[in-house]
Amino acid sequence: MAKLFLSLSFLLLFHGCLAFQQQNECQIQRINAVEPRERIESEAGFTEFFDSNDQQFQCAGVEVIRHQIQPQGLLLPSYTNAPILFYVEQGNGYQGMMLPGCPETYEESQQQFQGRQGGQSLQDRHQKIQEFHQGDMVAIPSGAAHWIYNNGQDDLVLIVLLDSTNFANQLDQYHRRFFLAGNSQQGQQQQGRQQQQGRQQRSWGRRQQGQSQEAGSNNIFQGFDVEVLAEAFNVDRETAEMLRCEDDRRGHIVRVERGLQVVSPSMRRQEQWQGQQGGRGRGRDNGFEETICSMKVRANIDDVSQADVYNPEAGHCNHLNSFKLPILRLLQLSAERGVLHRNAIMAPHWIMNAHNIIYVTNGNMRMQIVNHEGQAVFDDQIQERQLVVVPQNFAVVKQAGEQGCRWIAFRTNDNAMINTLAGKTSAIRALPVDVLTNAYQMSREEAQRLKYNRDETVMFSPGSMSSRGRPPRD
Amino acid sequence: MAKLFLSLSFLLLFHGCLAFQQQNECQIQRINAVEPRERIESEAGFTEFFDSNDQQFQCAGVEVIRHQIQPQGLLLPSYTNAPILFYVEQGNGYQGMMLPGCPETYEESQQQFQGRQGGQSLQDRHQKIQEFHQGDMVAIPSGAAHWIYNNGQDDLVLIVLLDSTNFANQLDQYHRRFFLAGNSQQGQQQQGRQQQQGRQQRSWGRRQQGQSQEAGSNNIFQGFDVEVLAEAFNVDRETAEMLRCEDDRRGHIVRVERGLQVVSPSMRRQEQWQGQQGGRGRGRDNGFEETICSMKVRANIDDVSQADVYNPEAGHCNHLNSFKLPILRLLQLSAERGVLHRNAIMAPHWIMNAHNIIYVTNGNMRMQIVNHEGQAVFDDQIQERQLVVVPQNFAVVKQAGEQGCRWIAFRTNDNAMINTLAGKTSAIRALPVDVLTNAYQMSREEAQRLKYNRDETVMFSPGSMSSRGRPPRD
Amino acid sequence: MAKLFLSLSFLLLFHGCLAFQQQNECQIQRINAVEPRERIESEAGFTEFFDSNDQQFQCAGVEVIRHQIQPQGLLLPSYTNAPILFYVEQGNGYQGMMLPGCPETYEESQQQFQGRQGGQSLQDRHQKIQEFHQGDMVAIPSGAAHWIYNNGQDDLVLIVLLDSTNFANQLDQYHRRFFLAGNSQQGQQQQGRQQQQGRQQRSWGRRQQGQSQEAGSNNIFQGFDVEVLAEAFNVDRETAEMLRCEDDRRGHIVRVERGLQVVSPSMRRQEQWQGQQGGRGRGRDNGFEETICSMKVRANIDDVSQADVYNPEAGHCNHLNSFKLPILRLLQLSAERGVLHRNAIMAPHWIMNAHNIIYVTNGNMRMQIVNHEGQAVFDDQIQERQLVVVPQNFAVVKQAGEQGCRWIAFRTNDNAMINTLAGKTSAIRALPVDVLTNAYQMSREEAQRLKYNRDETVMFSPGSMSSRGRPPRD
């Protein structure tokens, strides 16, 4: 752990603002690695839901979903009452986030436009679009409408954290998605392995008691009178009716037949620069940098050259916090990308100020999670595409399996602070030898070994065990 | 919406402090326009209570009351566990707010005093007094004792928001009023149209279970021993007993027979300046500006020349947020004064970060409020003196009736951010045309009309509908 | 009350950060002075628990415990999910707080070391150690591991506030202690006067429903696999097993037979300077002042020469808030040390923005606590070692008994603001005379006496009653 960083983050707490997360029910006796339980299918992809009634999600006050969007699939515009942080597990795409009062800064020049459109006279302009790629983390504030499009060749897979108990949500603790288009009432059909589990369908947001299980979510325009909409948009009644999407059976992810046409710098430059950049178009400035409207919402968390913790024998970690991506200050969330090599160990540790939601993207690892009574509430393998919540302050240790392990972790604090129990910056090393000898009833030599035998910081190589004191394994 | 303003408010969130509001139960299927349900009568006025058990208030975590104070009526000193924001619907008055440690800066000069009082030797000094007038919004922090006096010719009518779930309230979510004087136990009598509704009386604050419904609130001095009070104030027992107001049957608003005598700049200058100022004495500096003690707690929200949104055909809006009145930063509240002309429309919109409590002061309007399932939870007229809560993120549209409509809106965030769905700064205009064509399955021409046909921002004139595409109304 | 201070604290709220405390259930009809109900015994001391299910603690959202540590007793390293503020009621000791990423800045010079240890080659270094003495207040952030040692001649007695509903705790509202060593499962035995009260044992933190009452807390290493621990620490299996302390029956406070050997400036200088300093070694700089790692966590609150309120006839108060000890900003807590002389009175008052947890250290006083209905929810003597919670905004008056009274008060806001009802800076004095005459139906002369007869500020001398208006006591 970089000392400067931790000191800074503490100082920030003092001089700036205090993180807040509502309190939850955390009387947890047993945590299980979980997979998505429900699915909403659409024309061009589907969304899976981890069971938000599972105690671990109730404790952390978050919900996790997983979008899988086919090439040329468009996730229709919507907003939620919870802030969102998502990781791009696979593929390339872009999103538009509609911020109130921000100008439409992406516009076609007359020249461009005439070239593309030929004789038509409809020139487009719209708000900024953010591209993202595998390994990126993207933030969306609560209440901000956004849409997502897959412009790649492969399915776009997004792991999405919704922080339902965030201070920004003044409704109750259930996340709700307000769609601006589409009609999931008729379009959605559940398929796949979850079908046998009794709950055939899933609505976006908590369903009312007594309401039909068949009912899904309509878009918000369906709640408005058509006449009023026609007048508000100053269009004819037919156009206003289209906003309601009443006969739309495509679901919430729709296919864009010939590909989405938007104004985007990299869409055009990609062709020229693709060779040089290896297909990875990073965001470029657009000359309108002063305000929230050009706020950065995306950061790569997968680049080993930017690792915060690096041990060639053991693995590495990239942290994404509000120092790197300031919008996380507003969201009160942060993230970690972790990579452990074969059999390597992540130091036993606890996080002081955040819950930790861990999703394995590749390989597997054994985890042990220990509560305040010294009981392991989790002691199991966590496999690819499984998820586990480590509640705040619970102690945890991880050891990668034979294939190593990669994971993404979401944290409910914009500057989560980790305390290790073993290694160079650990609590044990911070203790005087004499406290160790008395606490653990051991000799000074044993205490010294406990403090100094592991000189690595967070990621421990499996082979670094000194032969000196190592007992034969039974 | 001014772009700069919204950008600034976002920046502030980053660099400053995060708004907080406790989460509430918002499983709302139906919202109704409500009127006050209960009333506490007093010698010189009455207070009406909107039903705080109504689900919309439970969701927003607020309570709303309405004071009507007769000329020369004095609302006795009290403090509450919730911050207060009130709108002066009618009349003129002033309030004294007792801030701990602030000096008594309003004092009679010896000369003045002798002139007024004649032979008596009692010269008065007290803390600052704030005048207010119809159209003003006044803020009172949680726990700050205050009194209010009607010095005008007409009844003084105040619409009062109490934000019970504000961070500043560490008690439970019910607001309590602690009176420093009076005795509402015997003095209060309920009258008026609510009498038949089963609850004959109302106490200030939540009543304990099992407690008699007849019991009301005494002032806090009744809880203290008279001997202790006599010693604390260093007065005789008779004077100390007067603090308890045991035989006082006047209720919480009392009549000041010959008018309240206080030291006040405008009270004296009013006579000289009345002609020039049209009876509206604005607060003047008193040379003690450095501290919280001279903090501004009042702002006019009704002056069309200060409107933030102005459309001569449609109407206007004045916003009052923490940039204009910094104390709102502490209260985490803001307000809007809205005026819609005959048949004009307020753009369909949602508020990103706040509940919106709307009270109609004049005229009426049709409102539709839509939840995340696309269902209209409210689709009705809201009449003069009725109130409706729009929960955070719920979509809403308003259309004024034949007489136009004026309302006041309280918001549970010191910088509430609005997202419009139609018009110049709307989410729809921020979308690329191709997203619209694919989302709503419409032609590029229809999408263009949807984006650009309404060039107004928030308030839409009813007559601006272009004849081109308008269908005959059926 | 210093006016500047109060103004500053208000300003800070504006420019800085807002205090936050979760809301609790405060429908309190009756408060009782309480004593500890349960006790956990250990080899070298015990810990007592005030009943956290008592309504007054539920309302304030805090828990209070009391450690009594014998000379050479070591409270084993642990961390909690709640921030801690403790008062040193008796004795001398020091604590080590292990902050993640902070360097081990207390190290033996080679010279020193050789002198002390002789032939051995084990040189120690560890993180900073903070000494404390009777009258000190010490702060520990949530999740920060710490240990405490009694290096004095007398028992070390600590009154500990745990703010379970603090924003920093994202688990549920019950405090949990995570031990890094020891084994309270077998070691603890309850003794003393609480034995007959039905609950024989107490665990650290809330016990699960259905779990055996016999179960206690193990240290967190017991939840980890020994093999994994051996590998993580790079030690042999036997050493790793020692971390689990399975056969340890000493409990959570252990005896250090020949005294704890740590690196500490004052431990060595104490011998030289003891005469000059009267045994009170104050913290000295150690040349590493830039960061959180050298943050001050301790302040004396018992020094009358530093009193914030001082009245030689009546008593004095020392306030400890975030202006004096900045870490309190992070903890959102503050404290007061109060001393009232024989029969002296503390002005009737209410605290605007905090609950007030009062523990009497010496003597006794009569307190009256009044709710918003003017009812005394407490009207009794509070004796030495008893505790009472005054909920936010509840009015309170205190009068010391024949021996006078000393107390410590913890407050759930880092800058608690007090409003007095009588005296020089009171709300009554801030009122215009004419408001008093009309509110209390008294003459101007009586109102003047009410305002001006008590010219003291917060602490009132018993003898200052003017004979003029004093009636005979009946």
Coordinates of N, CA and C in Angstrom, one line a residue, chain C residues 209-351:
Chain C
Q209 N -29.3 -15.2 16.9 CA -30.4 -15.9 17.5 C -30.2 -17.4 17.3
G210 N -30.6 -18.1 18.3 CA -30.5 -19.6 18.2 C -29.1 -20.1 18.6
Q211 N -28.1 -19.1 18.7 CA -26.8 -19.6 19.1 C -26.7 -19.8 20.6
S212 N -25.8 -20.7 20.9 CA -25.6 -21.0 22.3 C -25.2 -19.8 23.1
Q213 N -25.8 -19.6 24.3 CA -25.4 -18.5 25.1 C -23.9 -18.7 25.7
E214 N -23.4 -19.9 25.5 CA -22.1 -20.2 26.0 C -21.0 -19.7 25.1
A215 N -21.4 -19.6 23.8 CA -20.4 -19.2 22.8 C -19.9 -17.8 23.0
G216 N -18.6 -17.5 22.9 CA -18.1 -16.2 23.0 C -17.4 -15.9 21.7
S217 N -16.5 -14.9 21.8 CA -15.7 -14.5 20.6 C -14.4 -15.2 20.6
N218 N -14.0 -15.7 19.5 CA -12.6 -16.2 19.2 C -11.9 -15.0 18.5
N219 N -10.6 -15.1 18.4 CA -9.9 -14.1 17.6 C -10.1 -14.5 16.1
I220 N -9.9 -13.5 15.3 CA -10.2 -13.8 13.8 C -9.3 -14.8 13.2
F221 N -8.1 -15.1 13.8 CA -7.2 -16.1 13.2 C -7.8 -17.5 13.3
Q222 N -8.7 -17.7 14.3 CA -9.4 -19.0 14.4 C -10.2 -19.3 13.2
G223 N -10.7 -18.3 12.5 CA -11.5 -18.6 11.3 C -10.7 -19.0 10.1
F224 N -9.4 -18.8 10.1 CA -8.5 -19.1 9.0 C -7.9 -20.5 9.1
D225 N -7.7 -21.1 8.0 CA -7.0 -22.4 8.0 C -5.5 -22.2 8.4
V226 N -5.0 -23.1 9.2 CA -3.7 -23.0 9.7 C -2.7 -23.0 8.6
E227 N -2.9 -23.9 7.6 CA -2.0 -24.0 6.5 C -1.8 -22.6 5.7
V228 N -3.0 -22.0 5.5 CA -3.0 -20.7 4.8 C -2.3 -19.7 5.7
L229 N -2.5 -19.7 7.0 CA -1.8 -18.7 7.8 C -0.3 -18.9 7.8
A230 N 0.1 -20.2 7.8 CA 1.5 -20.5 7.8 C 2.1 -20.0 6.5
E231 N 1.4 -20.2 5.4 CA 1.9 -19.7 4.2 C 1.9 -18.2 4.1
A232 N 0.8 -17.6 4.6 CA 0.7 -16.1 4.5 C 1.8 -15.4 5.3
F233 N 2.1 -16.0 6.5 CA 3.1 -15.4 7.4 C 4.5 -16.0 7.1
N234 N 4.5 -17.0 6.2 CA 5.8 -17.6 5.9 C 6.5 -18.1 7.1
V235 N 5.7 -18.8 8.0 CA 6.2 -19.4 9.2 C 5.8 -20.8 9.3
D236 N 6.4 -21.5 10.2 CA 6.0 -22.9 10.3 C 4.6 -23.1 10.9
R237 N 4.1 -24.3 10.8 CA 2.7 -24.5 11.2 C 2.5 -24.3 12.7
E238 N 3.5 -24.6 13.5 CA 3.4 -24.4 14.9 C 3.2 -22.9 15.3
T239 N 4.0 -22.1 14.7 CA 3.9 -20.6 14.9 C 2.5 -20.1 14.5
A240 N 2.1 -20.6 13.3 CA 0.8 -20.2 12.8 C -0.3 -20.6 13.8
E241 N -0.2 -21.8 14.3 CA -1.2 -22.2 15.3 C -1.3 -21.3 16.5
M242 N -0.1 -20.8 16.9 CA -0.1 -19.9 18.0 C -1.0 -18.7 17.8
L243 N -1.2 -18.2 16.6 CA -2.0 -17.1 16.3 C -3.5 -17.3 16.7
R244 N -3.9 -18.6 16.7 CA -5.2 -19.0 17.0 C -5.5 -19.0 18.5
C245 N -4.5 -19.0 19.3 CA -4.7 -18.9 20.8 C -5.7 -19.9 21.3
E246 N -5.7 -21.1 20.8 CA -6.8 -22.0 21.2 C -6.8 -22.5 22.6
D247 N -5.7 -22.5 23.2 CA -5.6 -23.0 24.6 C -5.5 -21.8 25.6
D248 N -5.7 -20.6 25.1 CA -5.5 -19.4 25.9 C -6.7 -19.2 26.8
R249 N -6.5 -19.2 28.1 CA -7.7 -19.0 29.0 C -7.6 -17.7 29.7
R250 N -6.7 -16.8 29.2 CA -6.5 -15.6 30.0 C -7.6 -14.5 29.7
G251 N -8.4 -14.7 28.7 CA -9.3 -13.7 28.4 C -8.8 -12.5 27.5
H252 N -9.5 -11.4 27.5 CA -9.1 -10.3 26.6 C -8.1 -9.3 27.2
I253 N -7.9 -9.4 28.5 CA -6.9 -8.5 29.1 C -5.9 -9.5 29.8
V254 N -4.7 -9.5 29.3 CA -3.7 -10.4 29.9 C -2.6 -9.7 30.7
R255 N -2.0 -10.5 31.5 CA -0.9 -9.9 32.4 C 0.4 -10.0 31.7
V256 N 1.2 -8.9 31.7 CA 2.5 -9.0 31.1 C 3.5 -9.1 32.3
E257 N 4.1 -10.2 32.5 CA 4.7 -10.5 33.7 C 5.8 -9.5 34.1
R258 N 6.7 -9.3 33.3 CA 7.8 -8.3 33.7 C 7.6 -6.9 33.1
G259 N 6.4 -6.6 32.7 CA 6.1 -5.3 32.1 C 6.4 -5.3 30.7
L260 N 5.6 -4.5 29.9 CA 5.7 -4.5 28.5 C 6.9 -3.7 28.0
Q261 N 7.8 -4.3 27.2 CA 9.0 -3.6 26.6 C 8.6 -3.1 25.3
V262 N 8.4 -1.8 25.2 CA 8.2 -1.1 23.9 C 9.2 0.0 23.7
V263 N 9.3 0.5 22.5 CA 10.1 1.6 22.2 C 9.2 2.8 22.4
S264 N 9.6 3.7 23.4 CA 8.8 4.8 23.7 C 9.6 6.0 24.2
P265 N 9.5 7.2 23.7 CA 10.3 8.3 24.2 C 10.1 8.5 25.7
S266 N 8.9 8.6 26.1 CA 8.7 9.0 27.5 C 9.0 7.9 28.5
M267 N 9.0 6.6 28.0 CA 9.3 5.6 28.9 C 10.7 5.7 29.5
R268 N 11.6 6.2 28.6 CA 12.9 6.4 29.0 C 13.1 7.8 29.7
R269 N 12.5 8.8 29.1 CA 12.7 10.1 29.7 C 11.9 10.3 31.0
Q270 N 10.9 9.5 31.2 CA 10.1 9.7 32.4 C 11.0 9.6 33.6
E271 N 11.9 8.7 33.6 CA 12.8 8.6 34.8 C 13.5 9.9 35.0
Q272 N 14.1 10.5 33.9 CA 14.8 11.7 34.1 C 13.9 12.9 34.5
W273 N 12.8 13.0 33.8 CA 11.9 14.2 33.9 C 10.8 14.1 34.9
Q274 N 10.7 13.0 35.6 CA 9.5 12.8 36.4 C 9.3 13.9 37.4
G275 N 10.4 14.3 38.1 CA 10.3 15.4 39.0 C 9.8 16.7 38.5
Q276 N 10.3 17.1 37.3 CA 9.9 18.3 36.7 C 8.4 18.3 36.3
Q277 N 8.0 17.2 35.8 CA 6.7 17.1 35.1 C 5.6 16.5 36.0
G278 N 6.0 16.2 37.2 CA 4.9 15.6 38.1 C 4.3 14.3 37.6
G279 N 5.2 13.6 36.9 CA 4.7 12.3 36.4 C 3.8 12.3 35.2
R280 N 3.6 13.5 34.6 CA 2.7 13.6 33.5 C 3.5 13.8 32.2
G281 N 3.9 12.7 31.5 CA 4.6 12.9 30.2 C 3.6 13.2 29.1
R282 N 3.7 14.4 28.6 CA 2.9 14.8 27.4 C 3.5 14.3 26.1
G283 N 2.7 14.0 25.1 CA 3.2 13.5 23.8 C 4.2 14.5 23.3
R284 N 5.2 14.0 22.7 CA 6.2 14.8 22.1 C 6.3 14.5 20.6
D285 N 6.7 15.4 19.8 CA 6.8 15.2 18.4 C 7.9 14.2 18.1
N286 N 7.7 13.5 17.0 CA 8.7 12.5 16.6 C 9.3 12.7 15.2
G287 N 9.1 13.9 14.7 CA 9.7 14.3 13.4 C 9.1 13.7 12.2
F288 N 7.9 13.2 12.3 CA 7.2 12.6 11.2 C 5.8 13.1 11.2
E289 N 5.7 14.4 10.9 CA 4.4 15.1 11.3 C 3.5 15.3 10.1
E290 N 3.8 14.9 8.9 CA 3.1 15.4 7.8 C 1.8 14.7 7.6
T291 N 1.6 13.5 8.1 CA 0.5 12.7 7.6 C -0.5 12.3 8.7
I292 N -1.5 11.5 8.3 CA -2.4 10.9 9.2 C -1.7 10.1 10.2
C293 N -0.5 9.6 9.8 CA 0.2 8.6 10.7 C 0.7 9.3 11.9
S294 N 0.8 10.7 11.9 CA 1.1 11.4 13.1 C -0.1 12.2 13.7
M295 N -1.2 11.8 13.2 CA -2.4 12.5 13.7 C -2.6 12.4 15.2
K296 N -3.0 13.5 15.8 CA -3.2 13.5 17.3 C -4.5 12.8 17.6
V297 N -4.5 11.9 18.5 CA -5.7 11.2 18.9 C -6.1 11.4 20.4
R298 N -5.3 12.2 21.1 CA -5.5 12.3 22.5 C -5.5 13.7 22.9
A299 N -6.3 14.1 23.9 CA -6.3 15.4 24.4 C -6.7 15.4 25.9
N300 N -6.1 16.2 26.7 CA -6.5 16.3 28.1 C -7.8 17.1 28.2
I301 N -8.8 16.7 28.9 CA -10.0 17.4 29.0 C -10.3 17.8 30.5
D302 N -9.3 17.6 31.3 CA -9.5 17.7 32.8 C -8.7 18.9 33.4
D303 N -8.1 19.7 32.6 CA -7.2 20.7 33.1 C -8.0 22.0 33.3
V304 N -8.2 22.4 34.5 CA -9.0 23.6 34.8 C -8.4 24.8 34.2
S305 N -7.1 24.8 34.0 CA -6.5 26.0 33.4 C -6.9 26.2 31.9
Q306 N -7.4 25.1 31.3 CA -7.8 25.2 29.9 C -9.4 25.2 29.8
A307 N -10.0 25.5 30.9 CA -11.5 25.5 30.9 C -12.1 26.5 29.9
D308 N -13.2 26.1 29.3 CA -13.9 26.9 28.3 C -14.9 27.8 29.0
V309 N -15.5 27.2 30.1 CA -16.4 28.0 30.9 C -15.8 27.9 32.3
Y310 N -15.7 29.1 33.0 CA -15.1 29.1 34.3 C -15.8 30.1 35.2
N311 N -16.3 29.6 36.3 CA -17.0 30.5 37.3 C -16.5 30.0 38.7
P312 N -15.6 30.7 39.3 CA -15.0 30.2 40.6 C -16.0 29.8 41.6
E313 N -17.2 30.4 41.6 CA -18.2 30.1 42.6 C -19.0 28.9 42.2
A314 N -19.1 28.6 40.9 CA -20.1 27.6 40.5 C -19.4 26.3 39.9
G315 N -18.4 26.5 39.1 CA -17.8 25.3 38.5 C -17.1 25.7 37.2
H316 N -16.8 24.6 36.4 CA -16.2 24.9 35.1 C -16.5 23.8 34.1
C317 N -16.3 24.0 32.8 CA -16.5 23.1 31.7 C -15.3 23.1 30.8
N318 N -14.8 21.9 30.4 CA -13.9 21.9 29.3 C -14.6 21.2 28.1
H319 N -14.6 21.8 26.9 CA -15.1 21.2 25.8 C -14.0 20.6 24.9
L320 N -14.3 19.5 24.3 CA -13.3 18.9 23.4 C -14.1 18.6 22.1
N321 N -13.8 19.5 21.1 CA -14.5 19.3 19.8 C -13.4 19.2 18.7
S322 N -13.9 19.2 17.5 CA -13.0 19.0 16.3 C -12.1 20.2 16.1
F323 N -12.4 21.3 16.7 CA -11.4 22.4 16.5 C -10.2 22.2 17.4
K324 N -10.4 21.5 18.5 CA -9.2 21.2 19.4 C -8.6 19.9 19.0
L325 N -9.3 18.9 18.6 CA -8.8 17.6 18.3 C -9.4 17.2 16.9
P326 N -8.7 17.5 15.8 CA -9.3 17.4 14.5 C -9.8 16.0 14.1
I327 N -9.3 14.9 14.7 CA -9.8 13.6 14.4 C -11.3 13.5 14.8
L328 N -11.7 14.3 15.7 CA -13.2 14.2 16.0 C -14.1 14.6 14.8
R329 N -13.5 15.3 13.9 CA -14.2 15.6 12.7 C -14.6 14.3 11.9
L330 N -13.6 13.4 11.9 CA -13.8 12.1 11.2 C -14.8 11.3 12.0
L331 N -14.7 11.4 13.3 CA -15.6 10.5 14.2 C -17.0 11.1 14.4
Q332 N -17.1 12.4 14.2 CA -18.4 13.1 14.4 C -18.8 12.9 15.9
L333 N -17.9 13.1 16.7 CA -18.1 13.0 18.2 C -17.4 14.2 18.9
S334 N -17.9 14.6 20.0 CA -17.2 15.5 20.9 C -17.5 15.2 22.3
A335 N -16.8 15.9 23.2 CA -17.0 15.6 24.6 C -16.9 16.8 25.5
E336 N -17.4 16.7 26.7 CA -17.3 17.8 27.7 C -16.9 17.2 29.0
R337 N -16.1 17.9 29.7 CA -15.8 17.6 31.1 C -16.5 18.7 32.0
G338 N -17.4 18.3 32.8 CA -18.1 19.3 33.6 C -17.8 19.2 35.1
V339 N -17.7 20.3 35.8 CA -17.5 20.3 37.2 C -18.4 21.3 37.8
L340 N -19.3 20.9 38.7 CA -20.2 21.8 39.4 C -19.8 21.7 40.9
H341 N -19.7 22.9 41.5 CA -19.4 22.9 43.0 C -20.7 22.7 43.8
R342 N -20.5 22.5 45.0 CA -21.7 22.2 46.0 C -22.9 23.1 45.7
N343 N -24.0 22.5 45.3 CA -25.3 23.1 45.1 C -25.4 24.0 43.9
A344 N -24.3 24.1 43.2 CA -24.3 25.0 42.0 C -25.2 24.4 40.9
I345 N -25.6 25.2 40.0 CA -26.6 24.9 39.0 C -26.0 25.0 37.6
M346 N -26.2 24.1 36.7 CA -25.9 24.3 35.3 C -27.2 24.8 34.7
A347 N -27.1 25.9 33.9 CA -28.3 26.5 33.3 C -29.2 25.5 32.6
P348 N -30.5 25.7 32.8 CA -31.4 24.8 32.0 C -31.0 25.1 30.5
H349 N -31.0 24.0 29.7 CA -30.5 24.2 28.3 C -30.9 23.0 27.5
W350 N -30.8 23.1 26.2 CA -30.9 22.0 25.3 C -29.7 22.0 24.3
I351 N -29.4 20.8 23.8 CA -28.3 20.7 22.8 C -29.0 20.6 21.4

